[in-house]
């Protein structure tokens, strides 16, 4: 019955298209049936306030999701219901004049209910309750005025319920669009908050809101994990050009979407499921991924996490020292970046607390390079193969806590060979390995050279 209500076979005008009904639907309305419907609908228009009262009471009694809104502001809900009924009943009488405004009202209600958090099923139930109440009133009014006309309403029943179904589709589409917008805004706020925390720019007054938004304790213990794939980025070593304060690149800007809690990062690092950090908040940066790790265990928790971290070949991971409170996450990120820079270019995991000398070296690339050149520079005059043998022996001896016996076993040579190579090093560089200060400088110089890959 196109003169009563346009079939869903026609596409809606505006941004909210409604799927068409199957082609088998065919209106059975004729002029006499339409006139009967119009007579009953005009009476409903005159009694809309009473109809609105009954529908609001029915919603309160039968739809729990609406009770809070009605208790909070019954007058506002009443106005929304009345507005919807007025346009929808008007559409039964003058479809061309009211159709678009009725659709706008339904879209508006769908958006409002999404913002209020009312479940979509409850909203659709409310619309169908309204449709059922309108239909019952149409039947009752027709029966009261002329019972013989009841048979005529049978021919428009499918059109009326098709009209209700059409508006349910409009409401559902508007609700889902609003829900997506709200979800994007919520995720965007969370991402910006995480970025501010990691960058150290979050305001103290915003920390309580951040804790509630992210589901993290404001005064909890945290560490930050930094992950990068390949030799580039802030973890590539002391020759990367990082600032003298050890800061690498900051978190991603506002155009990069945030990973949600427990989400999979772009970097293929897997956190152990049994560790609280498995529910970490991931945040992508231009050169590395960052994860905020909530800590709840004993002091050795980070060591256990570092040992259990699944880091594929070629991936570098740095875990900073633990900090207290969300306000210190900016420091935690910088510590994690320092650990990442101390990670070998070939990959692996570095826990900052266990590699503090290396962290000291990478924190000042220029000074580290100068130290390496000063201490190890004389070795560069040797044949490269000869130089590498001495450096390898020196490194093995230091790793063996100064034991020539254990160093020789590691290098598959006699302890005297180790001692001869060490004496040659001392002769070439003027350093004395039994002097504590020289031993410290040699250890740091070796770390600097190793981390910059020369």
Short mmCIF file of C-alpha atoms in Angstrom, two decimals:
data_model
loop_
_atom_site.label_atom_id
_atom_site.label_comp_id
_atom_site.label_asym_id
_atom_site.label_seq_id
_atom_site.Cartn_x
_atom_site.Cartn_y
_atom_site.Cartn_z
CA UNK A 1 0.00 0.00 0.00
CA UNK A 2 2.24 2.80 -1.21
CA UNK A 3 -0.35 5.42 -0.20
CA UNK A 4 -0.16 4.21 3.41
CA UNK A 5 3.49 3.38 3.92
CA UNK A 6 6.27 2.87 1.43
CA UNK A 7 7.41 -0.72 1.17
CA UNK A 8 10.93 -1.60 2.23
CA UNK A 9 11.51 -2.55 -1.39
CA UNK A 10 12.44 1.10 -1.85
CA UNK A 11 15.78 2.30 -0.49
CA UNK A 12 15.68 4.88 2.30
CA UNK A 13 16.92 8.36 1.64
CA UNK A 14 19.84 9.44 3.84
CA UNK A 15 22.86 7.78 5.40
CA UNK A 16 21.04 4.78 6.92
CA UNK A 17 19.94 2.32 4.21
CA UNK A 18 17.56 -0.46 5.26
CA UNK A 19 17.74 -3.90 3.62
CA UNK A 20 14.73 -4.52 1.34
CA UNK A 21 12.09 -7.11 2.12
CA UNK A 22 12.02 -10.25 -0.02
CA UNK A 23 10.32 -9.68 -3.34
CA UNK A 24 7.50 -12.01 -2.34
CA UNK A 25 6.01 -9.30 -0.09
CA UNK A 26 3.01 -7.69 -1.72
CA UNK A 27 0.64 -5.17 -0.18
CA UNK A 28 -3.00 -6.32 -0.05
CA UNK A 29 -4.38 -2.87 0.78
CA UNK A 30 -7.11 -1.31 -1.29
CA UNK A 31 -8.75 2.11 -1.08
CA UNK A 32 -11.41 1.01 1.38
CA UNK A 33 -8.85 -0.58 3.71
CA UNK A 34 -6.66 2.50 3.58
CA UNK A 35 -9.56 4.76 4.44
CA UNK A 36 -10.41 2.55 7.45
CA UNK A 37 -6.80 2.76 8.60
CA UNK A 38 -6.75 6.55 8.22
CA UNK A 39 -9.93 6.99 10.25
CA UNK A 40 -8.55 4.97 13.14
CA UNK A 41 -5.11 6.63 12.94
CA UNK A 42 -6.63 10.14 13.14
CA UNK A 43 -8.25 9.21 16.44
CA UNK A 44 -4.86 7.96 17.69
CA UNK A 45 -3.25 11.27 16.81
CA UNK A 46 -5.78 13.05 19.00
CA UNK A 47 -5.08 10.71 21.93
CA UNK A 48 -1.28 10.51 21.66
CA UNK A 49 -0.57 11.80 25.20
CA UNK A 50 -2.58 8.94 26.73
CA UNK A 51 -0.94 6.44 24.36
CA UNK A 52 2.47 7.80 25.32
CA UNK A 53 1.66 7.39 29.03
CA UNK A 54 0.68 3.77 28.52
CA UNK A 55 3.77 2.97 26.44
CA UNK A 56 6.15 4.54 28.97
CA UNK A 57 4.50 2.55 31.78
CA UNK A 58 4.73 -0.63 29.70
CA UNK A 59 8.43 0.02 29.02
CA UNK A 60 9.07 0.54 32.71
CA UNK A 61 7.30 -2.69 33.60
CA UNK A 62 8.52 -4.95 30.79
CA UNK A 63 11.94 -3.64 29.71
CA UNK A 64 14.46 -3.45 32.60
CA UNK A 65 17.02 -1.63 30.46
CA UNK A 66 14.70 1.40 30.29
CA UNK A 67 13.97 1.65 34.01
CA UNK A 68 17.13 3.56 34.92
CA UNK A 69 16.49 6.14 32.18
CA UNK A 70 12.84 6.53 33.20
CA UNK A 71 13.75 6.83 36.87
CA UNK A 72 16.43 9.37 36.02
CA UNK A 73 14.29 11.61 33.80
CA UNK A 74 10.78 10.36 33.06
CA UNK A 75 9.81 13.61 31.34
CA UNK A 76 12.63 13.33 28.83
CA UNK A 77 11.80 9.71 27.99
CA UNK A 78 8.13 10.67 27.68
CA UNK A 79 8.97 13.42 25.19
CA UNK A 80 11.11 11.04 23.10
CA UNK A 81 8.35 8.40 23.00
CA UNK A 82 5.70 11.01 22.19
CA UNK A 83 7.83 12.49 19.43
CA UNK A 84 8.37 9.06 17.88
CA UNK A 85 4.70 8.09 18.09
CA UNK A 86 3.56 11.40 16.61
CA UNK A 87 5.79 11.02 13.54
CA UNK A 88 5.14 7.31 13.07
CA UNK A 89 1.38 7.48 13.44
CA UNK A 90 1.43 10.55 11.20
CA UNK A 91 3.28 8.45 8.60
CA UNK A 92 0.33 6.05 8.48
CA UNK A 93 -1.91 8.96 7.40
CA UNK A 94 0.48 11.10 5.33
CA UNK A 95 3.49 8.95 4.42
CA UNK A 96 5.05 11.46 2.02
CA UNK A 97 4.93 14.31 4.53
CA UNK A 98 6.05 12.35 7.60
CA UNK A 99 8.26 9.55 6.28
CA UNK A 100 11.61 11.35 6.33
CA UNK A 101 10.97 13.07 9.65
CA UNK A 102 9.92 9.72 11.12
CA UNK A 103 13.18 8.18 9.91
CA UNK A 104 15.16 11.07 11.39
CA UNK A 105 13.41 10.56 14.72
CA UNK A 106 14.15 6.83 14.70
CA UNK A 107 17.79 7.46 13.82
CA UNK A 108 18.03 10.05 16.59
CA UNK A 109 16.58 7.63 19.16
CA UNK A 110 18.99 4.90 18.03
CA UNK A 111 21.95 7.25 18.52
CA UNK A 112 20.70 8.52 21.90
CA UNK A 113 20.16 5.00 23.24
CA UNK A 114 23.63 3.93 22.08
CA UNK A 115 25.18 6.87 23.92
CA UNK A 116 23.17 5.96 27.04
CA UNK A 117 24.38 2.38 26.85
CA UNK A 118 20.89 0.87 26.50
CA UNK A 119 21.30 -2.54 24.79
CA UNK A 120 20.19 -2.66 21.17
CA UNK A 121 17.86 -5.60 21.86
CA UNK A 122 16.06 -3.47 24.44
CA UNK A 123 15.69 -0.58 22.00
CA UNK A 124 14.27 -2.84 19.28
CA UNK A 125 11.95 -4.44 21.83
CA UNK A 126 10.71 -0.97 22.79
CA UNK A 127 9.96 -0.13 19.14
CA UNK A 128 8.08 -3.39 18.65
CA UNK A 129 6.14 -2.79 21.86
CA UNK A 130 5.16 0.61 20.50
CA UNK A 131 4.16 -0.94 17.18
CA UNK A 132 2.05 -3.56 18.93
CA UNK A 133 0.35 -0.93 21.08
CA UNK A 134 -0.41 1.27 18.07
CA UNK A 135 -1.82 -1.68 16.13
CA UNK A 136 -3.99 -2.77 19.07
CA UNK A 137 -5.34 0.78 19.42
CA UNK A 138 -6.09 0.89 15.69
CA UNK A 139 -8.04 -2.36 15.98
CA UNK A 140 -9.85 -1.26 19.16
CA UNK A 141 -10.85 2.09 17.67
CA UNK A 142 -12.11 0.46 14.47
CA UNK A 143 -14.10 -2.10 16.47
CA UNK A 144 -15.62 0.62 18.63
CA UNK A 145 -16.64 2.80 15.69
CA UNK A 146 -17.69 0.15 13.17
CA UNK A 147 -16.97 -3.55 13.92
CA UNK A 148 -17.54 -4.46 10.27
CA UNK A 149 -14.42 -2.48 9.33
CA UNK A 150 -12.19 -4.87 11.30
CA UNK A 151 -12.04 -7.11 8.24
CA UNK A 152 -10.57 -4.20 6.25
CA UNK A 153 -7.63 -3.83 8.64
CA UNK A 154 -6.55 -7.36 7.79
CA UNK A 155 -5.49 -6.06 4.37
CA UNK A 156 -3.20 -3.39 5.85
CA UNK A 157 -1.76 -5.46 8.70
CA UNK A 158 1.27 -6.57 6.69
CA UNK A 159 1.95 -2.96 5.66
CA UNK A 160 1.78 -1.69 9.23
CA UNK A 161 4.14 -4.38 10.55
CA UNK A 162 6.43 -3.86 7.58
CA UNK A 163 6.52 -0.19 8.63
CA UNK A 164 7.50 -1.21 12.20
CA UNK A 165 10.18 -3.53 10.85
CA UNK A 166 11.53 -0.78 8.60
CA UNK A 167 11.97 1.55 11.56
CA UNK A 168 13.61 -1.19 13.60
CA UNK A 169 16.14 -1.43 10.79
CA UNK A 170 16.67 2.35 10.84
CA UNK A 171 17.13 2.31 14.61
CA UNK A 172 19.54 -0.63 14.51
CA UNK A 173 21.67 0.95 11.79
CA UNK A 174 21.85 4.30 13.63
CA UNK A 175 22.61 2.53 16.91
CA UNK A 176 25.51 0.56 15.41
CA UNK A 177 26.96 3.62 13.70
CA UNK A 178 26.81 5.56 16.97
CA UNK A 179 28.31 2.60 18.81
CA UNK A 180 31.23 2.52 16.39
CA UNK A 181 31.79 6.26 16.82
CA UNK A 182 31.66 5.94 20.60
CA UNK A 183 34.04 2.98 20.52
CA UNK A 184 36.48 4.90 18.33
CA UNK A 185 36.34 7.93 20.63
CA UNK A 186 36.84 5.76 23.70
CA UNK A 187 39.78 3.91 22.13
CA UNK A 188 41.22 7.19 20.87
CA UNK A 189 41.05 8.69 24.38
CA UNK A 190 42.69 5.57 25.80
CA UNK A 191 45.40 5.65 23.16
CA UNK A 192 46.12 9.32 23.76
CA UNK A 193 46.20 8.72 27.51
CA UNK A 194 48.65 5.81 27.13
CA UNK A 195 50.79 7.93 24.82
CA UNK A 196 50.84 10.75 27.38
CA UNK A 197 51.75 8.37 30.20
CA UNK A 198 54.59 6.82 28.23
CA UNK A 199 55.81 10.19 27.05
CA UNK A 200 55.75 11.58 30.59
CA UNK A 201 53.39 14.43 29.64
CA UNK A 202 50.28 13.22 31.49
CA UNK A 203 49.00 15.74 34.03
CA UNK A 204 48.88 14.71 37.68
CA UNK A 205 45.18 15.68 37.83
CA UNK A 206 44.46 13.21 35.00
CA UNK A 207 46.08 10.18 36.65
CA UNK A 208 42.97 9.08 38.54
CA UNK A 209 40.92 9.23 35.33
CA UNK A 210 43.67 7.35 33.47
CA UNK A 211 43.72 4.63 36.11
CA UNK A 212 39.95 4.15 35.84
CA UNK A 213 39.96 4.31 32.05
CA UNK A 214 42.79 1.78 31.64
CA UNK A 215 41.89 -0.46 34.56
CA UNK A 216 45.28 0.07 36.24
CA UNK A 217 46.09 1.07 39.84
CA UNK A 218 47.35 4.63 40.08
CA UNK A 219 50.00 3.72 42.65
CA UNK A 220 50.93 0.27 41.34
CA UNK A 221 54.36 -0.99 40.30
CA UNK A 222 55.12 -0.98 36.58
CA UNK A 223 57.81 -1.65 34.05
CA UNK A 224 57.85 -0.98 30.32
CA UNK A 225 58.85 -3.43 27.61
CA UNK A 226 60.23 -2.04 24.34
CA UNK A 227 60.32 -4.30 21.29
CA UNK A 228 61.76 -3.76 17.81
CA UNK A 229 62.35 -5.98 14.79
CA UNK A 230 65.63 -5.78 12.89
CA UNK A 231 68.76 -3.74 13.52
CA UNK A 232 67.19 -0.28 13.08
CA UNK A 233 65.50 1.95 15.60
CA UNK A 234 66.43 2.95 19.11
CA UNK A 235 67.89 -0.45 19.94
CA UNK A 236 70.53 -0.60 17.21
CA UNK A 237 73.45 0.33 19.45
CA UNK A 238 75.50 3.30 20.58
CA UNK A 239 76.07 4.60 17.07
CA UNK A 240 72.38 5.30 16.42
CA UNK A 241 72.62 8.97 17.28
CA UNK A 242 70.49 8.81 20.43
CA UNK A 243 70.70 11.85 22.64
CA UNK A 244 73.11 12.09 25.51
CA UNK A 245 70.24 11.53 27.93
CA UNK A 246 69.59 8.12 26.41
CA UNK A 247 66.17 8.98 25.00
CA UNK A 248 65.17 7.38 21.75
CA UNK A 249 62.09 8.07 19.67
CA UNK A 250 58.91 8.71 21.61
CA UNK A 251 55.56 6.95 21.28
CA UNK A 252 53.55 7.10 18.09
CA UNK A 253 51.61 10.26 17.35
CA UNK A 254 47.84 10.59 17.42
CA UNK A 255 47.39 9.05 13.97
CA UNK A 256 48.50 5.58 15.05
CA UNK A 257 45.89 3.35 16.64
CA UNK A 258 46.55 1.89 20.08
CA UNK A 259 46.56 -1.81 20.80
CA UNK A 260 44.04 -2.69 23.44
CA UNK A 261 44.75 -4.56 26.67
CA UNK A 262 46.09 -7.99 25.86
CA UNK A 263 46.14 -7.21 22.13
CA UNK A 264 48.73 -8.70 19.86
CA UNK A 265 51.50 -6.26 19.05
CA UNK A 266 52.88 -5.76 15.57
CA UNK A 267 56.15 -7.18 16.87
CA UNK A 268 55.95 -10.97 17.28
CA UNK A 269 56.79 -11.10 21.00
CA UNK A 270 54.66 -13.38 23.15
CA UNK A 271 54.29 -12.65 26.87
CA UNK A 272 53.95 -15.69 29.15
CA UNK A 273 50.25 -16.29 29.81
CA UNK A 274 50.78 -16.93 33.53
CA UNK A 275 52.43 -13.54 34.06
CA UNK A 276 50.31 -10.48 34.98
CA UNK A 277 52.08 -8.64 32.17
CA UNK A 278 50.28 -10.88 29.68
CA UNK A 279 47.44 -8.33 29.93
CA UNK A 280 49.84 -5.53 29.02
CA UNK A 281 48.77 -2.35 27.29
CA UNK A 282 50.59 -2.17 23.97
CA UNK A 283 51.35 1.12 22.27
CA UNK A 284 53.03 1.42 18.85
CA UNK A 285 55.88 3.86 18.27
CA UNK A 286 57.63 4.75 15.03
CA UNK A 287 60.64 2.55 15.81
CA UNK A 288 59.46 0.22 18.55
CA UNK A 289 56.42 -1.19 20.31
CA UNK A 290 55.93 -0.41 24.00
CA UNK A 291 54.04 -2.47 26.55
CA UNK A 292 53.07 -1.27 30.02
CA UNK A 293 53.63 -4.21 32.36
CA UNK A 294 51.75 -4.18 35.68
CA UNK A 295 53.90 -5.82 38.37
CA UNK A 296 52.41 -7.62 41.34
CA UNK A 297 55.01 -10.26 42.18
CA UNK A 298 58.29 -10.45 44.11
CA UNK A 299 61.42 -8.40 43.25
CA UNK A 300 62.65 -11.13 40.88
CA UNK A 301 59.51 -10.91 38.79
CA UNK A 302 61.16 -9.03 35.94
CA UNK A 303 63.98 -11.56 35.70
CA UNK A 304 61.43 -14.36 35.41
CA UNK A 305 59.53 -12.43 32.78
CA UNK A 306 62.67 -11.74 30.75
CA UNK A 307 63.64 -15.42 30.87
CA UNK A 308 60.15 -16.55 29.79
CA UNK A 309 59.71 -13.95 27.05
CA UNK A 310 59.29 -15.56 23.63
CA UNK A 311 61.41 -13.40 21.32
CA UNK A 312 61.85 -14.69 17.73
CA UNK A 313 65.20 -14.49 16.00
CA UNK A 314 66.04 -10.99 14.82
CA UNK A 315 63.70 -9.34 17.33
CA UNK A 316 65.12 -7.17 20.11
CA UNK A 317 63.41 -6.64 23.44
CA UNK A 318 64.38 -4.33 26.30
CA UNK A 319 62.78 -4.30 29.74
CA UNK A 320 63.34 -1.27 31.93
CA UNK A 321 63.57 -1.12 35.70
CA UNK A 322 60.44 -1.14 37.84
CA UNK A 323 58.88 2.20 38.78
CA UNK A 324 56.20 3.23 41.25
CA UNK A 325 52.93 4.68 39.99
CA UNK A 326 51.45 5.73 36.65
CA UNK A 327 53.16 9.11 36.97
CA UNK A 328 56.57 7.42 36.53
CA UNK A 329 55.73 5.58 33.29
CA UNK A 330 57.59 8.18 31.24
CA UNK A 331 60.77 7.27 33.12
CA UNK A 332 59.97 3.59 32.70
CA UNK A 333 59.69 4.02 28.92
CA UNK A 334 63.06 5.78 28.73
CA UNK A 335 64.63 2.99 30.78
CA UNK A 336 63.10 0.41 28.41
CA UNK A 337 64.50 2.28 25.41
CA UNK A 338 67.93 2.27 27.05
CA UNK A 339 67.64 -1.49 27.54
CA UNK A 340 66.60 -1.85 23.90
CA UNK A 341 69.64 0.08 22.74
CA UNK A 342 71.80 -2.26 24.81
CA UNK A 343 70.34 -5.24 22.97
CA UNK A 344 72.59 -6.85 20.31
CA UNK A 345 71.65 -6.10 16.71
CA UNK A 346 71.16 -9.84 16.14
CA UNK A 347 68.29 -9.89 18.61
CA UNK A 348 67.55 -11.09 22.12
CA UNK A 349 66.23 -9.76 25.41
CA UNK A 350 67.97 -7.30 27.72
CA UNK A 351 66.76 -6.66 31.25
CA UNK A 352 68.17 -3.28 32.21
CA UNK A 353 68.84 -4.22 35.83
CA UNK A 354 71.12 -7.05 34.66
CA UNK A 355 72.98 -5.00 32.04
CA UNK A 356 73.66 -1.71 33.77
CA UNK A 357 77.24 -1.28 32.42
CA UNK A 358 75.95 -1.74 28.87
CA UNK A 359 73.14 0.70 29.63
CA UNK A 360 75.68 3.20 30.87
CA UNK A 361 77.59 2.86 27.62
CA UNK A 362 74.58 3.29 25.30
CA UNK A 363 73.27 6.22 27.33
CA UNK A 364 76.14 8.37 26.03
CA UNK A 365 77.11 7.23 22.52
CA UNK A 366 79.73 9.93 21.97
CA UNK A 367 81.57 9.24 25.23
CA UNK A 368 81.28 5.48 24.72
CA UNK A 369 82.84 5.79 21.27
CA UNK A 370 85.64 7.97 22.62
CA UNK A 371 86.34 5.43 25.39
CA UNK A 372 86.42 2.52 22.94
CA UNK A 373 88.81 4.37 20.63
CA UNK A 374 91.08 5.39 23.49
CA UNK A 375 91.30 1.96 25.12
CA UNK A 376 91.09 -0.36 22.12
CA UNK A 377 92.37 1.94 19.39
CA UNK A 378 95.97 0.56 19.50
CA UNK A 379 94.60 -2.88 18.51
CA UNK A 380 93.40 -1.46 15.20
CA UNK A 381 97.01 -1.32 14.00
CA UNK A 382 97.11 -5.13 14.05
CA UNK A 383 95.99 -7.47 11.33
CA UNK A 384 92.18 -7.81 11.73
CA UNK A 385 92.39 -11.56 12.43
CA UNK A 386 95.07 -11.00 15.07
CA UNK A 387 93.07 -8.16 16.63
CA UNK A 388 89.90 -10.27 16.78
CA UNK A 389 91.75 -13.07 18.58
CA UNK A 390 92.96 -10.70 21.29
CA UNK A 391 89.50 -9.11 21.70
CA UNK A 392 87.87 -12.54 21.87
CA UNK A 393 90.36 -13.72 24.48
CA UNK A 394 89.95 -10.56 26.54
CA UNK A 395 86.17 -10.88 26.46
CA UNK A 396 86.27 -14.56 27.46
CA UNK A 397 88.66 -13.78 30.34
CA UNK A 398 86.38 -11.05 31.69
CA UNK A 399 83.30 -13.27 31.33
CA UNK A 400 85.16 -15.96 33.28
CA UNK A 401 85.76 -13.52 36.16
CA UNK A 402 89.49 -13.32 35.42
CA UNK A 403 90.10 -17.07 35.29
CA UNK A 404 92.57 -18.00 32.54
CA UNK A 405 91.71 -21.66 33.07
CA UNK A 406 88.00 -21.23 32.39
CA UNK A 407 88.67 -18.78 29.55
CA UNK A 408 90.99 -21.30 27.92
CA UNK A 409 88.35 -24.01 28.18
CA UNK A 410 85.86 -21.72 26.51
CA UNK A 411 88.33 -20.84 23.73
CA UNK A 412 89.70 -24.40 23.38
CA UNK A 413 93.25 -23.35 24.17
CA UNK A 414 95.74 -23.67 27.04
CA UNK A 415 95.58 -21.21 29.94
CA UNK A 416 99.14 -20.08 29.11
CA UNK A 417 97.95 -19.09 25.65
CA UNK A 418 95.27 -16.95 27.29
CA UNK A 419 97.84 -15.31 29.58
CA UNK A 420 100.21 -14.62 26.65
CA UNK A 421 97.44 -12.91 24.69
CA UNK A 422 96.46 -10.82 27.72
CA UNK A 423 100.06 -9.70 28.24
CA UNK A 424 100.25 -8.71 24.59
CA UNK A 425 97.11 -6.63 25.02
CA UNK A 426 98.66 -4.87 28.00
CA UNK A 427 101.82 -4.16 26.05
CA UNK A 428 99.91 -2.72 23.08
CA UNK A 429 97.52 -0.56 25.09
CA UNK A 430 99.51 0.31 28.19
CA UNK A 431 96.67 -1.00 30.35
CA UNK A 432 97.12 -3.26 33.37
CA UNK A 433 94.30 -5.76 33.75
CA UNK A 434 95.06 -6.30 37.45
CA UNK A 435 94.43 -2.61 38.12
CA UNK A 436 90.69 -2.20 38.94
CA UNK A 437 90.28 1.12 37.12
CA UNK A 438 91.89 -0.21 33.94
CA UNK A 439 89.77 -3.38 34.11
CA UNK A 440 86.59 -1.29 34.35
CA UNK A 441 87.61 0.89 31.40
CA UNK A 442 88.49 -2.15 29.30
CA UNK A 443 85.16 -3.81 30.12
CA UNK A 444 83.20 -0.68 29.15
CA UNK A 445 85.26 -0.17 26.00
CA UNK A 446 84.56 -3.74 24.89
CA UNK A 447 80.85 -3.22 25.54
CA UNK A 448 80.88 0.01 23.50
CA UNK A 449 82.61 -1.64 20.55
CA UNK A 450 80.34 -4.69 20.70
CA UNK A 451 77.16 -2.63 20.84
CA UNK A 452 78.08 -0.46 17.90
CA UNK A 453 79.10 -3.52 15.90
CA UNK A 454 82.73 -2.66 15.21
#
